[in-house]
Amino acid sequence: MSTDRSPLALPFPALPAIAGVTPHVARAHYKSWDRCDLTFITLDPGTAVAGVLTQSKCPSPEVEWCRKALVLGQARALVVNAGNSNAFTGNRGRAAVEAIAARIAGRIGCSPSDVFVASTGVIGVPLPIDKAEAGLDAAFAAAPCRWEDAAATIMTTDTFAKGATTQAVVGGRTVNLVGIIKGSGMIAPDMATMLGFIFTDAAVDSAFLQSALAHANNRSFSCITVDGDTSTSDTVLAFATGAAGNAPIVSAEDDGADAFFAALADLCRQLALLVVRDGEGAQKLIEITVEGATSDRSAHRIAMSIANSPLVKTAIAGEDANWGRVVMAVGKAGEPAERDQLAIRFGTTQVARDGLAVEGYDEAPVAAHLKGHEIEIGVELGLGEGRATVWTCDLTHGYISINADYRS
Amino acid sequence: MSTDRSPLALPFPALPAIAGVTPHVARAHYKSWDRCDLTFITLDPGTAVAGVLTQSKCPSPEVEWCRKALVLGQARALVVNAGNSNAFTGNRGRAAVEAIAARIAGRIGCSPSDVFVASTGVIGVPLPIDKAEAGLDAAFAAAPCRWEDAAATIMTTDTFAKGATTQAVVGGRTVNLVGIIKGSGMIAPDMATMLGFIFTDAAVDSAFLQSALAHANNRSFSCITVDGDTSTSDTVLAFATGAAGNAPIVSAEDDGADAFFAALADLCRQLALLVVRDGEGAQKLIEITVEGATSDRSAHRIAMSIANSPLVKTAIAGEDANWGRVVMAVGKAGEPAERDQLAIRFGTTQVARDGLAVEGYDEAPVAAHLKGHEIEIGVELGLGEGRATVWTCDLTHGYISINADYRS
């Protein structure tokens, strides 16, 4: 099926090459489509790796493979298959991952555990090993590609290719960070998956990289939702080649650690927002900020309750300043909240305060704000210092069309 | 707005009168509509009451009022307002509830705390006391009405009136139970609310009634979901007049306690299913049974994760046997699950077993089952003895139209 480009899409940015990272793409023909669907990225020796993986209790074999390989903290290659997620495929699925890792290990001379694999697409169908191997052979033979080609090749039902970049100064040297990501919620006939890959030339110890990625994840990928459903294959991996030549960052006290962490967090946030911008059927990007909660964690839960509420999401789709639905979502979160201290704003306009509608508030700026593509909802609980910001999109007929009108 | 009658609607059943219970309806004109919107039910002296109320942290003043009055365990009257939920209205909302209770208490000679009040409709607008009082005066003057009239009068955006009945033999006497209920998920421009009211002529101590209702609730109202959103006003009250003359049931060991409990549980289940049948935009009633979990509680959480998954609900709307989405929802529930032991059926056909698609399963009976109005999904986890059944409806364009295309 073809889907129109999201009205929230952003143009693909200019991304710098990352020394030590070489992307390639090829056709594995995982589906009957005429596009590249296998991405193969080689990483120079010495590359550190960190990752965050789905918390699903039914993960794909790729996720299990990566979880195990991450313990060693080093990487030489990444393979991403699009069109087949290989999830829920038993031993045959595991065998496909092992075959891919073995073939690459033999070719470039590394351990299979240095090869990271991610797949996205139809579930319940074992990844065909012959197609994967033929695709890899084509990728070995191919010239290096642009980041944009890699970003497009990992897409399934995404409507635009997604990438971002940032820099940091570490020990007097400028390091580059580049990320590509795919995901748009879920897509008929299969669940879609968020796969994100970050590459930097900074020298970073893998344990520190893991800690930094986990923290950045808490403020980015863990703060977005399209429909509240979690894929069996969600994967974010970060690779650091060290080619920039800075003194390796080993701990948070090291020179440049703060700058690197801030850059990584910024990149993750950019990438996460791109996924929401491609949310299935999305017409509006919604930023929800909850303040005054009893803790940051409580604020996050309340914000996610609002972000996952079909009632709130359809109200925004209808450009309706229905703050009553926000109250409902605050109330159902199960977190401390005092109805009579609650204040709610749309954009910069307070519409409710002290548990009551603000009498005679000016509806014009609210209506104008809701007609835009980027919507802000603010909730002040008045209880403490806890705060969180999360992002979602509206729930529209487009979502239903994508997920219900198509048959597998 | 007018909505077509749900394709899952059932005709209103013949309900017996309950001795000691006298329903009336009247026009309070809470909205600019030409229909009765105030229900007033008198209860003979000696009536016991029990209730389960929304767990929202931002409840309506009616919910707070009922929570307090339930402590005393006795009731003389019930008032239900439709068209205005009185939620999020501060002191003025509380004053409206107090005024209603005081007026009835003065008129029938009881304590205000014997008067139970529930309201459903627009939120953020204080219930107009003058309209409530004029409506009550009209209700006092009105002749008693049929159960169907009361069931229709408590409706907001429901598409059909909902009632059920059952009987039990307690201490050699047949006792009657009748229930009416309203709710259909959420409705533009406001959240809808589930309000259920149960009446019996059995003599039951209020503490036992509370315990029985709480248990029945766990297997009925707590096992349904239309969209996962929880109203600020959800209320189920059970009233027992004692007019049947049985020896009062005080504890679970008393004669007839089991029969009464079973009847109450049956009635609650009937009523709960009627709400799902009127789920906004619903075309299909979905029953989800999870077995083999590590506990009943774990089974319930997994079943609700499936029932609340937009991905599963849109697949059923699309008549698509997409078991991968069921796997996803099992995995995200956060409860113990072993991917490679998972079995899934649609109707009576196993489609996945041992973590794999059942090769060559017969798709014809699955397709036929999915074309029907009543869909069964079965999940076997293979871990223990825990089981749960929950009910939901599909997620359709109708839901989006009701909740997004209309403005408040």
Short mmCIF file of C-alpha atoms in Angstrom, two decimals, chain A residues 5-390:
data_model
loop_
_atom_site.label_atom_id
_atom_site.label_comp_id
_atom_site.label_asym_id
_atom_site.label_seq_id
_atom_site.Cartn_x
_atom_site.Cartn_y
_atom_site.Cartn_z
CA ARG A 5 3.82 11.72 3.03
CA SER A 6 2.94 12.88 6.54
CA PRO A 7 1.90 16.54 6.70
CA LEU A 8 4.33 16.76 9.64
CA ALA A 9 7.29 15.42 7.64
CA LEU A 10 10.61 17.27 7.71
CA PRO A 11 13.14 17.30 4.86
CA PHE A 12 16.10 14.94 5.30
CA PRO A 13 18.95 16.99 6.75
CA ALA A 14 22.56 17.11 5.53
CA LEU A 15 24.41 14.53 7.62
CA PRO A 16 28.21 14.37 7.89
CA ALA A 17 30.14 11.17 7.28
CA ILE A 18 31.28 9.50 10.51
CA ALA A 19 34.88 8.28 10.34
CA GLY A 20 34.95 4.53 10.84
CA VAL A 21 31.37 3.99 9.69
CA THR A 22 30.56 2.81 6.16
CA PRO A 23 26.95 2.26 5.13
CA HIS A 24 25.77 0.16 2.20
CA VAL A 25 22.33 -0.85 0.97
CA ALA A 26 21.11 -3.71 -1.22
CA ARG A 27 18.06 -5.57 -2.43
CA ALA A 28 17.29 -8.78 -0.49
CA HIS A 29 13.77 -8.97 -1.96
CA TYR A 30 12.19 -9.75 1.41
CA LYS A 31 8.93 -8.64 -0.16
CA SER A 32 7.84 -8.34 -3.75
CA TRP A 33 8.96 -4.76 -4.00
CA ASP A 34 11.53 -3.00 -6.07
CA ARG A 35 13.54 -1.17 -3.45
CA CYS A 36 16.56 -1.72 -1.27
CA ASP A 37 15.56 -3.52 1.92
CA LEU A 38 18.85 -4.59 3.45
CA THR A 39 21.20 -2.12 5.14
CA PHE A 40 24.74 -3.21 5.96
CA ILE A 41 26.99 -0.88 7.91
CA THR A 42 30.59 -1.72 8.69
CA LEU A 43 32.31 -0.32 11.74
CA ASP A 44 36.06 0.01 12.20
CA PRO A 45 37.78 -2.13 14.84
CA GLY A 46 37.53 -0.60 18.30
CA THR A 47 33.95 0.59 17.92
CA ALA A 48 32.02 0.62 21.21
CA VAL A 49 28.31 -0.15 21.24
CA ALA A 50 25.37 0.44 23.57
CA GLY A 51 21.68 -0.30 23.15
CA VAL A 52 18.17 -0.08 24.52
CA LEU A 53 15.74 -2.81 23.51
CA THR A 54 12.01 -3.48 23.70
CA GLN A 55 10.68 -4.49 27.09
CA SER A 56 8.24 -6.84 25.38
CA LYS A 57 8.06 -10.28 27.01
CA CYS A 58 7.79 -11.73 23.49
CA PRO A 59 10.79 -10.19 21.74
CA SER A 60 12.13 -11.08 18.32
CA PRO A 61 15.26 -13.28 18.01
CA GLU A 62 17.13 -10.17 16.78
CA VAL A 63 16.38 -8.45 20.10
CA GLU A 64 17.58 -11.48 22.03
CA TRP A 65 20.72 -11.60 19.91
CA CYS A 66 21.50 -7.92 20.45
CA ARG A 67 20.82 -8.16 24.19
CA LYS A 68 23.42 -10.88 24.47
CA ALA A 69 25.96 -9.21 22.18
CA LEU A 70 25.67 -5.88 23.98
CA VAL A 71 27.26 -7.39 27.07
CA LEU A 72 30.58 -7.45 25.24
CA GLY A 73 30.29 -3.80 24.28
CA GLN A 74 32.01 -3.97 20.88
CA ALA A 75 30.72 -3.94 17.32
CA ARG A 76 32.02 -4.39 13.78
CA ALA A 77 28.84 -4.46 11.73
CA LEU A 78 25.11 -3.72 11.72
CA VAL A 79 22.54 -5.37 9.46
CA VAL A 80 18.96 -4.12 9.21
CA ASN A 81 16.33 -6.11 7.33
CA ALA A 82 13.11 -4.36 6.24
CA GLY A 83 9.96 -6.19 5.21
CA ASN A 84 10.22 -9.13 7.61
CA SER A 85 10.53 -8.73 11.37
CA ASN A 86 11.40 -12.40 11.91
CA ALA A 87 9.42 -12.19 15.18
CA PHE A 88 7.52 -15.20 16.55
CA THR A 89 9.32 -17.63 14.29
CA GLY A 90 10.87 -20.04 16.77
CA ASN A 91 14.11 -21.83 16.00
CA ARG A 92 14.06 -20.93 12.34
CA GLY A 93 14.08 -17.25 13.26
CA ARG A 94 17.04 -17.73 15.56
CA ALA A 95 18.87 -19.67 12.87
CA ALA A 96 18.41 -16.81 10.39
CA VAL A 97 20.02 -14.32 12.77
CA GLU A 98 22.91 -16.67 13.45
CA ALA A 99 23.44 -17.25 9.74
CA ILE A 100 23.63 -13.54 9.05
CA ALA A 101 26.12 -12.95 11.86
CA ALA A 102 28.26 -15.92 10.80
CA ARG A 103 28.41 -14.84 7.17
CA ILE A 104 29.51 -11.32 8.04
CA ALA A 105 31.97 -12.52 10.68
CA GLY A 106 33.59 -14.79 8.12
CA ARG A 107 33.75 -12.06 5.52
CA ILE A 108 35.20 -9.23 7.60
CA GLY A 109 37.08 -11.33 10.12
CA CYS A 110 35.35 -10.68 13.40
CA SER A 111 33.39 -12.59 16.02
CA PRO A 112 29.70 -13.22 15.24
CA SER A 113 28.93 -11.38 18.49
CA ASP A 114 30.41 -8.22 16.93
CA VAL A 115 27.54 -8.24 14.41
CA PHE A 116 24.30 -6.53 15.37
CA VAL A 117 21.07 -7.41 13.59
CA ALA A 118 17.64 -5.77 13.54
CA SER A 119 14.59 -6.61 11.43
CA THR A 120 11.21 -5.00 10.87
CA GLY A 121 8.16 -6.02 8.89
CA VAL A 122 5.75 -8.94 8.75
CA ILE A 123 5.81 -11.20 11.80
CA GLY A 124 5.38 -14.93 12.04
CA VAL A 125 7.33 -15.64 8.86
CA PRO A 126 10.92 -16.84 9.39
CA LEU A 127 13.39 -14.54 7.68
CA PRO A 128 14.45 -16.41 4.55
CA ILE A 129 18.16 -17.19 4.99
CA ASP A 130 18.82 -17.50 1.26
CA LYS A 131 17.45 -14.04 0.57
CA ALA A 132 19.37 -12.59 3.50
CA GLU A 133 22.64 -14.14 2.27
CA ALA A 134 22.12 -13.05 -1.32
CA GLY A 135 21.28 -9.56 -0.09
CA LEU A 136 24.43 -9.48 2.02
CA ASP A 137 26.54 -10.54 -0.93
CA ALA A 138 25.06 -7.70 -2.94
CA ALA A 139 25.76 -5.29 -0.09
CA PHE A 140 29.39 -6.43 0.14
CA ALA A 141 29.72 -5.68 -3.55
CA ALA A 142 27.98 -2.32 -3.39
CA ALA A 143 29.66 1.04 -3.09
CA PRO A 144 29.13 2.93 0.17
CA CYS A 145 25.87 4.88 0.20
CA ARG A 146 24.60 8.15 1.63
CA TRP A 147 22.92 8.32 5.06
CA GLU A 148 19.67 9.18 3.33
CA ASP A 149 19.81 5.92 1.38
CA ALA A 150 20.32 3.95 4.58
CA ALA A 151 17.50 5.85 6.31
CA ALA A 152 15.18 5.07 3.40
CA THR A 153 16.19 1.41 3.29
CA ILE A 154 15.27 0.69 6.91
CA MET A 155 11.77 2.13 6.36
CA THR A 156 8.70 -0.06 6.20
CA THR A 157 5.53 2.02 6.12
CA ASP A 158 7.20 5.23 7.17
CA THR A 159 6.21 8.05 4.86
CA PHE A 160 9.55 9.88 5.00
CA ALA A 161 13.20 9.05 5.70
CA LYS A 162 14.38 10.23 9.09
CA GLY A 163 17.81 11.40 10.17
CA ALA A 164 19.39 13.90 12.51
CA THR A 165 22.82 15.15 13.55
CA THR A 166 24.54 17.13 16.22
CA GLN A 167 28.06 17.83 17.50
CA ALA A 168 29.89 18.15 20.78
CA VAL A 169 33.32 19.36 21.81
CA VAL A 170 35.10 16.67 23.78
CA GLY A 171 38.60 17.30 25.09
CA GLY A 172 39.13 20.09 22.59
CA ARG A 173 37.98 17.99 19.64
CA THR A 174 34.69 18.32 17.82
CA VAL A 175 32.90 15.00 17.61
CA ASN A 176 29.98 14.28 15.30
CA LEU A 177 26.85 12.30 16.06
CA VAL A 178 24.49 11.05 13.37
CA GLY A 179 21.28 9.07 13.78
CA ILE A 180 18.78 7.39 11.51
CA ILE A 181 15.48 5.99 12.65
CA LYS A 182 12.33 4.34 11.36
CA GLY A 183 8.89 3.83 12.85
CA SER A 184 5.41 5.22 12.54
CA GLY A 185 3.36 3.36 15.12
CA MET A 186 1.86 0.21 13.68
CA ILE A 187 1.02 -0.64 10.18
CA ALA A 188 -1.26 -3.11 8.44
CA PRO A 189 -0.83 -5.95 8.12
CA ASP A 190 1.87 -5.93 10.77
CA MET A 191 3.05 -4.04 13.70
CA ALA A 192 5.68 -1.56 12.80
CA THR A 193 8.73 -1.17 14.87
CA MET A 194 10.93 1.62 15.98
CA LEU A 195 14.54 0.97 14.96
CA GLY A 196 17.06 3.71 15.64
CA PHE A 197 20.81 3.73 14.98
CA ILE A 198 23.26 6.32 16.21
CA PHE A 199 26.84 6.69 15.05
CA THR A 200 29.57 8.88 16.43
CA ASP A 201 33.27 9.28 15.87
CA ALA A 202 33.78 10.08 19.53
CA ALA A 203 35.89 7.73 21.64
CA VAL A 204 33.55 6.52 24.35
CA ASP A 205 33.82 3.53 26.64
CA SER A 206 30.94 1.15 26.03
CA ALA A 207 29.78 1.19 29.68
CA PHE A 208 29.58 4.97 29.68
CA LEU A 209 27.89 4.91 26.29
CA GLN A 210 25.31 2.49 27.67
CA SER A 211 24.63 4.67 30.67
CA ALA A 212 24.36 7.81 28.54
CA LEU A 213 22.06 6.11 26.05
CA ALA A 214 19.81 4.78 28.82
CA HIS A 215 19.49 8.26 30.29
CA ALA A 216 18.86 9.86 26.92
CA ASN A 217 16.28 7.17 26.17
CA ASN A 218 14.34 8.10 29.30
CA ARG A 219 13.87 11.62 27.97
CA SER A 220 13.25 10.76 24.34
CA PHE A 221 12.19 7.34 23.01
CA SER A 222 10.46 6.52 26.30
CA CYS A 223 8.52 9.79 26.06
CA ILE A 224 6.83 9.19 22.73
CA THR A 225 3.73 7.22 21.91
CA VAL A 226 1.66 6.87 18.79
CA ASP A 227 -0.88 4.35 19.99
CA GLY A 228 0.48 2.86 23.20
CA ASP A 229 1.37 -0.42 21.52
CA THR A 230 4.90 -1.77 21.95
CA SER A 231 6.62 -3.71 19.22
CA THR A 232 8.36 -7.00 19.81
CA SER A 233 11.41 -5.60 17.98
CA ASP A 234 12.04 -2.03 19.16
CA THR A 235 15.77 -1.39 19.11
CA VAL A 236 18.05 1.61 19.48
CA LEU A 237 21.77 1.03 19.11
CA ALA A 238 24.57 3.59 19.46
CA PHE A 239 28.01 3.00 17.94
CA ALA A 240 31.14 5.02 18.79
CA THR A 241 34.14 4.49 16.53
CA GLY A 242 36.63 6.66 18.40
CA ALA A 243 38.02 8.01 15.13
CA ALA A 244 37.78 11.60 16.38
CA GLY A 245 40.80 10.88 18.53
CA ASN A 246 39.56 12.42 21.77
CA ALA A 247 40.70 10.94 25.07
CA PRO A 248 38.10 8.23 25.60
CA ILE A 249 35.18 9.15 27.82
CA VAL A 250 34.99 6.53 30.52
CA SER A 251 33.02 8.22 33.27
CA ALA A 252 30.73 11.16 33.82
CA GLU A 253 33.59 13.10 35.42
CA ASP A 254 35.74 12.93 32.30
CA ASP A 255 36.46 15.97 30.19
CA GLY A 256 33.66 16.41 27.66
CA ALA A 257 31.38 13.80 29.21
CA ASP A 258 28.69 16.38 29.90
CA ALA A 259 28.92 17.81 26.41
CA PHE A 260 28.75 14.37 24.83
CA PHE A 261 25.79 13.36 26.98
CA ALA A 262 23.93 16.57 26.13
CA ALA A 263 24.59 16.00 22.42
CA LEU A 264 23.43 12.39 22.59
CA ALA A 265 20.27 13.41 24.45
CA ASP A 266 19.58 16.10 21.89
CA LEU A 267 20.05 13.65 19.02
CA CYS A 268 17.74 11.08 20.64
CA ARG A 269 15.08 13.72 21.15
CA GLN A 270 15.34 14.82 17.51
CA LEU A 271 15.01 11.23 16.33
CA ALA A 272 12.12 10.42 18.67
CA LEU A 273 10.15 13.44 17.47
CA LEU A 274 10.64 12.36 13.85
CA VAL A 275 8.86 9.09 14.68
CA VAL A 276 5.90 10.93 16.16
CA ARG A 277 5.81 13.17 13.09
CA ASP A 278 5.29 10.03 11.05
CA GLY A 279 2.68 8.55 13.41
CA GLU A 280 0.09 6.65 11.45
CA GLY A 281 -2.59 9.05 10.29
CA ALA A 282 -1.00 11.90 12.24
CA GLN A 283 -2.07 15.40 11.34
CA LYS A 284 -0.80 17.06 14.50
CA LEU A 285 2.26 16.71 16.75
CA ILE A 286 1.20 17.06 20.39
CA GLU A 287 3.63 18.08 23.15
CA ILE A 288 2.32 17.41 26.64
CA THR A 289 4.06 18.91 29.64
CA VAL A 290 3.05 17.99 33.18
CA GLU A 291 4.46 20.07 36.03
CA GLY A 292 3.90 20.25 39.78
CA ALA A 293 3.71 16.47 40.22
CA THR A 294 4.98 14.71 43.31
CA SER A 295 7.94 13.32 41.30
CA ASP A 296 9.32 13.25 37.76
CA ARG A 297 8.17 9.65 37.46
CA SER A 298 4.65 10.55 38.51
CA ALA A 299 4.62 13.44 36.03
CA HIS A 300 5.75 11.05 33.28
CA ARG A 301 2.97 8.59 34.05
CA ILE A 302 0.32 11.31 34.01
CA ALA A 303 1.71 12.75 30.78
CA MET A 304 1.67 9.31 29.14
CA SER A 305 -1.90 8.72 30.36
CA ILE A 306 -2.90 11.90 28.53
CA ALA A 307 -0.81 11.02 25.47
CA ASN A 308 -2.34 7.54 25.21
CA SER A 309 -5.94 8.62 25.75
CA PRO A 310 -8.01 8.04 22.59
CA LEU A 311 -10.37 10.71 23.94
CA VAL A 312 -7.66 13.37 24.11
CA LYS A 313 -6.16 12.32 20.77
CA THR A 314 -9.48 12.47 18.93
CA ALA A 315 -10.28 15.84 20.54
CA ILE A 316 -7.05 17.27 19.13
CA ALA A 317 -7.84 15.71 15.76
CA GLY A 318 -11.15 17.58 15.97
CA GLU A 319 -9.34 20.81 16.96
CA ASP A 320 -11.46 20.85 20.09
CA ALA A 321 -10.13 22.45 23.30
CA ASN A 322 -11.78 19.71 25.34
CA TRP A 323 -9.97 20.10 28.63
CA GLY A 324 -12.47 17.80 30.33
CA ARG A 325 -10.83 14.90 28.52
CA VAL A 326 -7.45 16.02 29.89
CA VAL A 327 -8.94 15.99 33.40
CA MET A 328 -10.24 12.48 32.78
CA ALA A 329 -6.81 11.29 31.64
CA VAL A 330 -5.10 12.89 34.66
CA GLY A 331 -7.63 11.21 36.94
CA LYS A 332 -7.21 7.74 35.47
CA ALA A 333 -3.41 7.75 35.69
CA GLY A 334 -3.55 6.54 39.29
CA GLU A 335 -0.97 9.11 40.37
CA PRO A 336 -1.42 11.78 43.04
CA ALA A 337 -3.60 14.64 41.74
CA GLU A 338 -5.87 17.16 43.43
CA ARG A 339 -8.83 18.03 41.28
CA ASP A 340 -9.27 21.46 42.84
CA GLN A 341 -5.64 22.48 42.23
CA LEU A 342 -5.47 21.39 38.60
CA ALA A 343 -4.66 23.94 35.90
CA ILE A 344 -4.67 23.22 32.15
CA ARG A 345 -3.49 25.24 29.18
CA PHE A 346 -3.69 24.81 25.43
CA GLY A 347 -0.80 26.67 23.84
CA THR A 348 -0.23 29.62 26.17
CA THR A 349 -3.88 30.07 27.17
CA GLN A 350 -5.05 28.85 30.56
CA VAL A 351 -8.43 27.19 30.07
CA ALA A 352 -8.86 25.69 33.54
CA ARG A 353 -7.46 26.69 36.91
CA ASP A 354 -8.17 25.65 40.53
CA GLY A 355 -10.32 22.78 39.26
CA LEU A 356 -12.64 25.02 37.28
CA ALA A 357 -12.95 26.43 33.79
CA VAL A 358 -11.32 29.86 33.58
CA GLU A 359 -14.40 32.00 33.16
CA GLY A 360 -14.49 33.97 29.95
CA TYR A 361 -11.05 32.90 28.71
CA ASP A 362 -10.26 34.11 25.23
CA GLU A 363 -11.15 31.27 22.89
CA ALA A 364 -9.63 32.87 19.79
CA PRO A 365 -5.95 32.09 20.51
CA VAL A 366 -6.90 28.58 21.62
CA ALA A 367 -8.81 27.93 18.39
CA ALA A 368 -5.92 29.35 16.36
CA HIS A 369 -3.41 27.18 18.24
CA LEU A 370 -5.47 24.02 17.68
CA LYS A 371 -5.67 24.69 13.94
CA GLY A 372 -1.87 24.45 13.74
CA HIS A 373 0.25 21.35 13.25
CA GLU A 374 2.09 21.56 16.59
CA ILE A 375 -0.08 21.51 19.67
CA GLU A 376 0.98 22.12 23.26
CA ILE A 377 -0.97 20.93 26.28
CA GLY A 378 0.24 22.00 29.71
CA VAL A 379 -0.95 20.56 33.00
CA GLU A 380 0.01 22.04 36.38
CA LEU A 381 -0.81 19.80 39.34
CA GLY A 382 0.30 22.15 42.10
CA LEU A 383 1.64 19.37 44.31
CA GLY A 384 5.43 19.31 43.99
CA GLU A 385 8.41 19.77 41.69
CA GLY A 386 7.99 16.75 39.39
CA ARG A 387 7.87 17.45 35.66
CA ALA A 388 7.87 15.57 32.36
CA THR A 389 7.34 16.27 28.68
CA VAL A 390 6.09 13.64 26.24
#
